[in-house]
Coordinates of C-alpha atoms in Angstrom, one line a residue:
M20 CA -51.9 -79.6 -98.6
S21 CA -48.7 -77.2 -97.8
D22 CA -46.4 -77.7 -95.1
L23 CA -47.1 -74.3 -94.7
A24 CA -50.8 -74.5 -93.8
S25 CA -49.6 -77.6 -91.0
R26 CA -48.3 -74.6 -88.9
T27 CA -49.6 -72.4 -86.2
C28 CA -49.4 -68.3 -86.6
V29 CA -47.3 -66.5 -83.7
P30 CA -48.2 -64.2 -81.9
C31 CA -46.1 -60.0 -83.2
T32 CA -45.3 -57.8 -81.1
A33 CA -43.7 -54.3 -83.4
E34 CA -40.3 -55.9 -82.6
T35 CA -41.1 -58.7 -84.4
P36 CA -38.9 -58.0 -87.8
T37 CA -40.7 -57.3 -91.2
L38 CA -39.1 -60.3 -93.9
R39 CA -36.2 -59.4 -96.0
E40 CA -36.9 -59.3 -99.8
E41 CA -35.7 -62.7 -100.2
E42 CA -37.0 -64.0 -97.5
V43 CA -41.0 -63.4 -99.3
S44 CA -40.0 -65.0 -102.5
A45 CA -39.8 -67.8 -101.1
L46 CA -42.2 -67.6 -99.3
A47 CA -43.8 -66.6 -101.9
A48 CA -43.5 -69.2 -103.8
R49 CA -44.8 -72.1 -101.7
V50 CA -48.3 -70.1 -102.1
P51 CA -49.1 -70.4 -105.7
G52 CA -51.6 -67.6 -107.5
W53 CA -51.0 -65.0 -103.8
E54 CA -49.8 -61.7 -105.0
V55 CA -46.8 -60.3 -102.9
V56 CA -47.8 -56.0 -102.8
E57 CA -45.1 -53.5 -103.3
G58 CA -44.0 -56.6 -100.5
H59 CA -45.9 -55.4 -98.0
H60 CA -48.9 -58.2 -98.3
L61 CA -50.0 -60.6 -100.3
R62 CA -53.6 -60.3 -101.9
R63 CA -55.8 -63.5 -103.9
R64 CA -59.1 -63.0 -105.4
Y65 CA -61.2 -66.3 -105.7
S66 CA -64.2 -67.2 -107.8
F67 CA -67.5 -68.2 -106.6
R68 CA -70.6 -69.7 -109.2
N69 CA -73.1 -66.6 -106.8
F70 CA -72.6 -64.5 -103.6
R71 CA -73.5 -67.2 -101.3
D72 CA -70.6 -69.3 -102.3
A73 CA -68.2 -66.2 -101.6
L74 CA -70.2 -65.3 -98.9
R75 CA -69.7 -69.4 -97.2
F76 CA -66.0 -68.4 -98.2
A77 CA -65.5 -65.8 -96.4
N78 CA -66.9 -67.2 -93.1
R79 CA -64.6 -69.8 -93.9
V80 CA -61.7 -67.4 -92.9
G81 CA -63.2 -65.6 -90.7
G82 CA -63.0 -68.9 -88.7
I83 CA -59.4 -69.8 -89.7
A84 CA -58.7 -66.0 -89.2
E85 CA -60.0 -66.2 -85.4
E86 CA -58.8 -69.9 -84.8
Q87 CA -55.3 -68.1 -85.6
G88 CA -55.5 -64.9 -84.0
H89 CA -54.5 -63.2 -87.3
H90 CA -57.2 -61.4 -89.0
P91 CA -57.0 -60.5 -93.5
D92 CA -59.5 -58.3 -94.4
L93 CA -61.6 -59.4 -97.0
S94 CA -63.4 -57.9 -99.9
L95 CA -67.1 -59.8 -101.3
G96 CA -69.5 -59.3 -103.9
W97 CA -71.7 -61.2 -107.1
G98 CA -69.4 -64.3 -107.9
Y99 CA -65.8 -63.0 -106.1
A100 CA -63.5 -63.1 -102.6
E101 CA -60.6 -60.5 -102.3
I102 CA -58.1 -61.8 -99.5
R103 CA -55.3 -59.3 -98.4
V104 CA -53.4 -60.4 -95.5
W105 CA -49.9 -58.5 -93.5
T106 CA -49.7 -57.7 -89.9
H107 CA -50.5 -55.0 -88.6
A108 CA -48.2 -54.8 -85.9
I109 CA -45.3 -54.4 -88.5
D110 CA -47.2 -52.7 -90.8
G111 CA -45.5 -55.5 -93.5
L112 CA -45.1 -58.7 -94.4
S113 CA -44.4 -62.2 -91.5
E114 CA -44.4 -65.4 -92.2
N115 CA -48.0 -65.4 -90.6
D116 CA -48.8 -63.9 -93.5
F117 CA -48.0 -66.5 -95.2
V118 CA -49.5 -69.5 -93.4
L119 CA -52.7 -68.4 -92.9
A120 CA -52.4 -67.6 -97.0
A121 CA -51.6 -71.4 -97.9
K122 CA -54.2 -72.3 -94.5
V123 CA -56.6 -70.5 -97.0
D124 CA -56.3 -72.5 -99.9
A125 CA -56.4 -75.5 -97.9
L126 CA -60.0 -75.1 -98.1
G127 CA -60.2 -74.9 -101.5
A128 CA -62.6 -72.5 -102.4
G129 CA -63.0 -71.3 -106.6
S130 CA -60.8 -70.1 -109.1
A131 CA -58.4 -67.6 -108.5

């Protein structure tokens, strides 16, 4: 398990600074498979054998999101689930986003 996955998301406010580009790059290297989109959010698509497995995964992600108080956007369909995450309070990336990404990866879901 990544050391990021063992951390806990901390509440952010509008005053929380967004991560600088070099911070984003360093953290992104610790969650391989996640794409940094326009320096604003993270995205990853997971593949599954069927809809049921994708839905089960999305529900497990939802459980983590509730525990952490940090909620991603989820899209799913037959054989896939896609996750987009950013810190809404700052409309950009914070360390919480990378913590959540690592926790999702720790679920051991389908292939990216």
